[in-house]
């Protein structure tokens, strides 16, 4: 008689695959941030120096390779079918990135080859991260929750090893480079309720304030407010609390201005919205000279304008980059509709939808300050990709697991 696997065997195999995916994801999160503690360069006057070499680059490469390889081995069929599960806007972004390979066929052969490699890897990473949403709700909640703890521990470890910030730098770590993983930790922590998530959010916001990272502070506040307004009904006391909060900003303005370092001549309001207007002008000049785009990862730090949206247009062109930004906005709007839509959702599903929308809003704002919108390697780019490319299908509910357990022996059901 043919050998058939029992439900218990299938369940155990599924748990092994899930564990492998989660462990590789957590390892990737750690490799994205902890190697930065060894940075020795001084980034105080180099706001565009976000791409470090050495151990940081090796950590990024190793983490990404480990995660993609684990997904390909553990869930190959879901990886192959991930494109078909995306929404129209998400799929259109993938298609535009794929078509942009044509832009790499210019310049030196070495640069073209590197550009083609990076573009292909971006496509693979986006599709691989979308498979994460197929995890059970319990696993997805734990996966993102533990990831938030890992990113938070990076900040705590950096401060413990390198000491308190000097001139906003933590050792050799540039302030925004230090704050990006902490913003991601804040966002991921909202997917999981409980005291640990609250502690992570408080710790991350305090550490972000220590280095006076504007985009991360505003991003944390934005993520929290959007999540609270969408997840919980807008009650009279909540409206009153918001009003009192805004009123409290008036007497606290001197302290807020100090935290935001508005008294810094290079960062005050007269220096422009980001203090990097000269980089914006350079990016606009590049767009004028190359309206069709120069290809993904082909722009220099100065050409990219240290602005995710400008860099997208620089790399993918006025048409392609403009469409990506428009489709990103459409996906963000769709996430907002899903978060507030009056449907019969379980509490956890509502929290996921609201946390995802809040995270996309915060990262969408942060892209004005970050040197990229779509990227590889860093925590900001990874988190944006995983939140952006959530498939239309919802994660498998825990009731599916209960169904499998119902067929298993009582000893396994516990």
Coordinates of C-alpha atoms in Angstrom, one line a residue:
X1 CA 0.0 0.0 0.0
X2 CA 1.3 3.5 -0.8
X3 CA 2.8 5.4 2.2
X4 CA 0.8 8.5 3.2
X5 CA 1.8 11.1 5.7
X6 CA -0.4 11.5 8.7
X7 CA -1.9 14.8 9.8
X8 CA 0.5 14.8 12.7
X9 CA 3.5 14.4 10.4
X10 CA 2.3 17.2 8.2
X11 CA 1.7 19.4 11.2
X12 CA 5.2 18.8 12.5
X13 CA 6.8 19.5 9.1
X14 CA 4.8 22.8 8.9
X15 CA 6.0 23.9 12.3
X16 CA 9.6 23.2 11.4
X17 CA 9.2 25.3 8.2
X18 CA 7.5 28.1 10.1
X19 CA 10.3 28.0 12.8
X20 CA 13.0 28.2 10.1
X21 CA 11.3 31.2 8.4
X22 CA 10.9 33.0 11.7
X23 CA 14.5 32.3 12.9
X24 CA 15.9 33.5 9.6
X25 CA 13.8 36.6 9.8
X26 CA 15.0 37.4 13.3
X27 CA 18.6 36.7 12.4
X28 CA 18.2 39.1 9.4
X29 CA 16.8 41.8 11.8
X30 CA 19.8 41.4 14.0
X31 CA 22.3 41.5 11.2
X32 CA 20.7 44.7 9.8
X33 CA 21.5 46.7 13.0
X34 CA 24.0 45.2 15.4
X35 CA 27.0 45.4 13.1
X36 CA 26.6 49.2 13.1
X37 CA 27.9 49.2 16.7
X38 CA 31.3 48.6 15.1
X39 CA 31.2 51.7 12.9
X40 CA 34.2 54.0 13.5
X41 CA 33.6 56.7 10.9
X42 CA 32.2 60.1 12.0
X43 CA 28.9 60.8 10.2
X44 CA 28.1 64.1 11.9
X45 CA 28.7 66.2 8.8
X46 CA 27.9 63.6 6.2
X47 CA 24.1 63.2 6.1
X48 CA 24.1 61.2 2.9
X49 CA 26.5 58.5 4.3
X50 CA 24.0 55.8 5.0
X51 CA 25.7 53.0 3.0
X52 CA 28.6 51.7 5.0
X53 CA 30.9 49.0 4.0
X54 CA 32.8 46.4 6.1
X55 CA 30.9 44.4 8.7
X56 CA 27.7 46.5 8.1
X57 CA 27.5 45.5 4.5
X58 CA 28.5 41.9 5.2
X59 CA 25.8 41.7 7.8
X60 CA 23.2 43.1 5.4
X61 CA 24.2 40.6 2.7
X62 CA 24.3 37.6 5.0
X63 CA 20.9 38.4 6.6
X64 CA 19.2 38.9 3.2
X65 CA 20.8 35.8 1.7
X66 CA 19.8 33.7 4.8
X67 CA 16.2 34.8 4.7
X68 CA 15.7 34.4 1.0
X69 CA 17.3 31.0 0.9
X70 CA 15.2 29.8 3.9
X71 CA 12.0 31.0 2.3
X72 CA 12.9 29.3 -1.0
X73 CA 13.6 26.0 0.8
X74 CA 10.8 26.1 3.3
X75 CA 8.0 27.6 1.2
X76 CA 9.0 27.3 -2.4
X77 CA 5.4 27.0 -3.8
X78 CA 4.2 30.1 -1.9
X79 CA 7.2 32.0 -3.1
X80 CA 6.5 31.1 -6.7
X81 CA 2.8 32.1 -6.4
X82 CA 3.4 35.3 -4.4
X83 CA 3.1 37.6 -7.4
X84 CA -0.4 36.4 -8.2
X85 CA -1.6 37.2 -4.7
X86 CA -0.7 40.9 -4.8
X87 CA -3.2 43.6 -5.4
X88 CA -3.2 45.5 -8.8
X89 CA -1.2 48.4 -7.3
X90 CA 1.4 46.1 -5.7
X91 CA 1.8 44.0 -8.8
X92 CA 2.1 47.2 -11.0
X93 CA 5.0 48.4 -8.8
X94 CA 6.7 45.0 -9.3
X95 CA 6.2 45.3 -13.1
X96 CA 7.7 48.8 -13.2
X97 CA 10.7 47.6 -11.3
X98 CA 11.1 44.7 -13.7
X99 CA 10.8 47.0 -16.8
X100 CA 13.4 49.3 -15.3
X101 CA 16.0 46.7 -16.1
X102 CA 16.2 48.3 -19.5
X103 CA 17.6 51.5 -17.8
X104 CA 20.6 49.4 -16.6
X105 CA 21.8 48.9 -20.2
X106 CA 23.8 52.0 -20.3
X107 CA 27.2 53.1 -19.1
X108 CA 30.0 50.8 -18.1
X109 CA 29.4 47.0 -18.3
X110 CA 30.4 46.6 -14.6
X111 CA 27.9 49.2 -13.4
X112 CA 25.2 47.8 -15.6
X113 CA 25.8 44.3 -14.3
X114 CA 25.7 45.5 -10.7
X115 CA 22.5 47.5 -11.4
X116 CA 20.8 44.5 -13.0
X117 CA 21.8 42.3 -10.0
X118 CA 20.4 44.8 -7.5
X119 CA 17.1 45.3 -9.4
X120 CA 16.6 41.5 -9.6
X121 CA 17.4 41.2 -5.9
X122 CA 14.9 43.9 -5.1
X123 CA 12.1 42.0 -6.9
X124 CA 13.0 38.8 -5.2
X125 CA 13.1 40.4 -1.8
X126 CA 9.7 42.1 -2.2
X127 CA 8.1 38.8 -3.3
X128 CA 9.9 36.8 -0.5
X129 CA 8.7 39.2 2.2
X130 CA 5.1 39.0 1.0
X131 CA 5.2 35.3 1.9
X132 CA 5.6 36.2 5.5
X133 CA 2.0 37.2 5.6
X134 CA 1.0 33.6 4.9
X135 CA 2.1 32.6 8.4
X136 CA -0.5 31.8 11.1
X137 CA -1.7 34.8 13.0
X138 CA 0.0 33.6 16.2
X139 CA 3.3 33.2 14.3
X140 CA 3.0 36.5 12.5
X141 CA 2.3 38.3 15.8
X142 CA 5.2 36.6 17.6
X143 CA 7.5 37.1 14.6
X144 CA 7.0 40.9 14.3
X145 CA 6.9 41.3 18.1
X146 CA 10.2 39.6 18.7
X147 CA 11.7 41.5 15.7
X148 CA 10.7 44.7 17.5
X149 CA 12.5 43.6 20.6
X150 CA 15.7 42.8 18.6
X151 CA 15.7 46.3 17.0
X152 CA 15.1 47.8 20.4
X153 CA 17.9 45.8 22.0
X154 CA 20.2 47.2 19.3
X155 CA 19.6 50.7 20.6
X156 CA 20.1 49.7 24.2
X157 CA 23.3 47.8 23.3
X158 CA 24.7 50.6 21.3
X159 CA 24.2 53.1 24.1
X160 CA 25.6 50.6 26.7
X161 CA 28.7 49.9 24.6
X162 CA 29.4 53.3 22.9
X163 CA 28.0 55.6 25.6
X164 CA 25.5 58.4 25.4
X165 CA 25.3 60.5 22.2
X166 CA 27.9 63.2 21.5
X167 CA 26.9 65.8 19.0
X168 CA 23.9 63.5 18.4
X169 CA 26.2 60.6 17.3
X170 CA 26.2 57.3 19.1
X171 CA 29.9 56.4 18.7
X172 CA 30.4 56.4 15.0
X173 CA 26.7 55.8 14.2
X174 CA 24.9 58.8 12.4
X175 CA 21.7 59.8 14.3
X176 CA 19.2 58.9 11.6
X177 CA 21.1 55.6 10.9
X178 CA 20.8 54.9 14.7
X179 CA 17.1 55.9 14.8
X180 CA 15.8 54.0 11.7
X181 CA 15.8 50.5 13.4
X182 CA 14.2 52.0 16.5
X183 CA 11.3 53.5 14.4
X184 CA 10.9 50.0 12.8
X185 CA 10.8 48.5 16.3
X186 CA 8.1 51.0 17.4
X187 CA 6.0 50.1 14.3
X188 CA 6.4 46.3 14.7
X189 CA 5.6 46.5 18.4
X190 CA 2.1 47.7 17.6
X191 CA 1.3 44.3 16.0
X192 CA 1.5 42.6 19.4
X193 CA -0.4 43.8 22.5
X194 CA 0.9 43.6 26.0
X195 CA 3.4 45.2 28.3
X196 CA 6.4 44.2 26.3
X197 CA 5.2 46.2 23.3
X198 CA 4.5 49.2 25.4
X199 CA 8.0 49.0 27.0
X200 CA 9.5 48.7 23.5
X201 CA 7.7 51.8 22.2
X202 CA 8.6 53.9 25.3
X203 CA 12.3 52.8 25.1
X204 CA 12.5 53.4 21.4
X205 CA 11.0 56.9 21.5
X206 CA 13.3 57.9 24.4
X207 CA 16.4 56.7 22.5
X208 CA 15.3 58.4 19.3
X209 CA 14.8 61.7 21.3
X210 CA 18.3 61.3 22.7
X211 CA 19.8 61.6 19.2
X212 CA 17.2 64.2 18.1
X213 CA 16.2 62.3 14.9
X214 CA 13.3 64.4 13.6
X215 CA 12.0 61.9 11.1
X216 CA 12.0 59.0 13.7
X217 CA 10.4 61.1 16.4
X218 CA 7.6 62.3 14.2
X219 CA 7.3 58.8 12.7
X220 CA 6.8 57.2 16.1
X221 CA 4.2 59.8 17.1
X222 CA 2.4 59.4 13.7
X223 CA 2.4 55.6 14.0
X224 CA 1.0 55.7 17.5
X225 CA -1.7 58.3 16.7
X226 CA -2.9 56.6 13.5
X227 CA -3.0 53.2 15.1
X228 CA -5.0 54.5 18.1
X229 CA -7.4 56.4 16.0
X230 CA -8.1 53.5 13.6
X231 CA -8.0 50.6 16.1
X232 CA -10.1 52.1 18.8
X233 CA -13.4 54.0 18.3
X234 CA -13.1 57.7 18.4
X235 CA -14.8 58.5 21.8
X236 CA -15.4 61.9 23.4
X237 CA -12.7 61.4 26.0
X238 CA -10.2 60.5 23.2
X239 CA -11.1 63.8 21.4
X240 CA -10.7 65.7 24.6
X241 CA -7.3 64.0 25.2
X242 CA -6.1 65.0 21.7
X243 CA -7.2 68.6 22.4
X244 CA -5.4 68.7 25.7
X245 CA -2.3 67.2 24.0
X246 CA -2.2 69.9 21.4
X247 CA -2.7 72.6 24.1
X248 CA 0.2 71.1 26.1
X249 CA 2.5 71.7 23.2
X250 CA 2.3 75.5 23.8
X251 CA 4.1 75.6 27.2
X252 CA 6.3 72.7 26.2
X253 CA 7.5 74.3 23.0
X254 CA 10.9 75.3 24.3
X255 CA 11.6 71.7 25.3
X256 CA 10.3 70.4 22.0
X257 CA 12.5 72.9 20.1
X258 CA 15.5 71.7 22.1
X259 CA 14.8 68.0 21.4
X260 CA 14.4 68.8 17.7
X261 CA 17.6 70.9 17.8
X262 CA 15.9 73.8 16.1
X263 CA 18.5 76.1 17.7
X264 CA 21.2 74.3 15.7
X265 CA 22.1 76.7 12.8
X266 CA 22.4 73.8 10.4
X267 CA 19.0 72.4 11.4
X268 CA 16.7 75.4 12.1
X269 CA 13.6 76.1 10.1
X270 CA 15.5 78.6 7.9
X271 CA 17.6 75.7 6.6
X272 CA 14.6 74.2 4.8
X273 CA 12.2 71.4 5.6
X274 CA 15.0 68.9 6.0
X275 CA 18.1 71.1 6.1
X276 CA 19.3 69.3 2.9
X277 CA 17.9 71.6 0.3
X278 CA 21.2 71.6 -1.7
X279 CA 20.8 67.8 -2.1
X280 CA 17.3 68.3 -3.4
X281 CA 18.4 70.8 -6.0
X282 CA 21.1 68.3 -7.1
X283 CA 18.4 65.6 -7.5
X284 CA 16.2 67.9 -9.5
X285 CA 19.1 68.7 -11.7
X286 CA 19.7 65.0 -12.3
X287 CA 16.0 64.4 -13.1
X288 CA 16.2 67.3 -15.6
X289 CA 19.2 65.7 -17.3
X290 CA 17.9 62.1 -17.2
X291 CA 14.1 62.3 -17.3
X292 CA 13.9 58.6 -18.2
X293 CA 15.9 57.5 -15.2
X294 CA 19.3 56.2 -14.6
X295 CA 18.4 52.8 -13.1
X296 CA 18.1 51.4 -9.6
X297 CA 21.2 51.8 -7.4
X298 CA 22.9 53.9 -10.1
X299 CA 22.5 57.3 -8.4
X300 CA 25.2 58.7 -6.2
X301 CA 24.4 60.0 -2.7
X302 CA 24.4 63.6 -3.9
X303 CA 22.3 62.9 -7.0
X304 CA 19.6 61.0 -5.0
X305 CA 18.9 64.1 -2.9
X306 CA 18.7 62.2 0.4
X307 CA 15.0 61.9 -0.2
X308 CA 13.3 58.7 -1.0
X309 CA 10.8 60.1 -3.4
X310 CA 13.3 62.2 -5.4
X311 CA 15.6 59.2 -5.6
X312 CA 12.8 57.0 -6.9
X313 CA 12.3 59.5 -9.8
X314 CA 16.0 59.8 -10.3
X315 CA 16.4 56.0 -10.6
X316 CA 13.1 55.0 -12.4
X317 CA 12.5 58.2 -14.3
X318 CA 9.7 60.8 -14.3
X319 CA 7.1 58.3 -15.6
X320 CA 8.2 55.1 -13.9
X321 CA 9.2 56.8 -10.6
X322 CA 6.1 59.0 -10.6
X323 CA 3.9 55.8 -11.1
X324 CA 5.7 54.0 -8.3
X325 CA 5.0 57.0 -5.9
X326 CA 1.4 57.1 -7.1
X327 CA 0.9 53.4 -6.6
X328 CA 2.6 53.6 -3.2
X329 CA 0.0 56.2 -2.3
X330 CA -2.8 54.0 -3.7
X331 CA -1.5 51.1 -1.6
X332 CA -1.4 53.3 1.5
X333 CA -4.9 54.5 0.9
X334 CA -6.0 50.8 0.4
X335 CA -4.4 49.9 3.7
X336 CA -6.3 52.8 5.4
X337 CA -9.6 51.6 4.0
X338 CA -8.9 48.1 5.2
X339 CA -8.1 49.5 8.7
X340 CA -11.3 51.4 9.1
X341 CA -13.6 49.2 7.0
X342 CA -16.5 48.0 9.2
X343 CA -16.1 44.3 8.6
X344 CA -16.5 41.3 10.8
X345 CA -12.9 41.0 11.8
X346 CA -11.4 39.3 14.8
X347 CA -9.6 41.7 17.2
X348 CA -6.2 40.5 16.1
X349 CA -7.0 41.0 12.4
X350 CA -8.2 44.5 13.1
X351 CA -5.0 45.2 15.0
X352 CA -2.8 43.9 12.2
X353 CA -4.7 46.1 9.6
X354 CA -4.4 49.2 11.8
X355 CA -0.7 48.6 12.7
X356 CA 0.1 48.1 9.0
X357 CA -1.6 51.3 8.0
X358 CA 0.0 53.2 10.8
X359 CA 3.4 51.8 9.8
X360 CA 3.0 52.7 6.2
X361 CA 2.0 56.3 7.1
X362 CA 5.0 56.7 9.3
X363 CA 7.4 55.2 6.8
X364 CA 5.9 57.2 4.0
X365 CA 6.6 60.4 5.9
X366 CA 10.1 59.1 6.8
X367 CA 10.9 58.6 3.1
X368 CA 11.2 62.4 2.9
X369 CA 14.2 62.2 5.2
X370 CA 15.6 58.8 4.3
X371 CA 17.9 58.4 1.2
X372 CA 15.5 55.8 -0.4
X373 CA 11.9 54.7 -0.6
X374 CA 12.4 51.2 -2.1
X375 CA 15.8 49.7 -1.0
X376 CA 17.7 46.7 0.1
X377 CA 19.6 45.9 3.2
X378 CA 18.6 48.4 5.8
X379 CA 15.9 48.2 8.4
X380 CA 13.8 51.0 6.9
X381 CA 13.8 49.4 3.5
X382 CA 13.0 46.0 4.8
X383 CA 10.1 47.2 6.9
X384 CA 8.6 49.2 4.1
X385 CA 8.7 46.3 1.7
X386 CA 7.1 43.9 4.2
X387 CA 4.3 46.3 5.0
X388 CA 3.8 47.4 1.4
X389 CA 3.6 44.0 -0.2
X390 CA 1.0 42.3 1.9
X391 CA -1.0 40.0 -0.3
X392 CA -4.7 40.3 -0.7
X393 CA -5.2 37.0 1.1
X394 CA -5.2 37.4 4.9
X395 CA -2.9 35.3 7.0
X396 CA -4.2 31.9 7.9
X397 CA -6.3 32.1 11.0
X398 CA -5.4 30.2 14.1
X399 CA -8.6 28.2 13.6
X400 CA -6.8 26.5 10.8
X401 CA -4.2 25.3 13.2
X402 CA -7.0 24.2 15.6
X403 CA -8.5 22.1 12.8
X404 CA -5.2 20.3 12.3
X405 CA -4.8 19.8 16.0
X406 CA -8.3 18.4 16.1
X407 CA -7.2 15.5 13.9
X408 CA -4.1 15.0 16.0
X409 CA -3.8 12.8 19.1
X410 CA -4.8 14.3 22.4
X411 CA -1.2 14.2 23.6
X412 CA -0.2 16.7 20.9
X413 CA -3.2 18.9 21.5
X414 CA -2.0 19.3 25.1

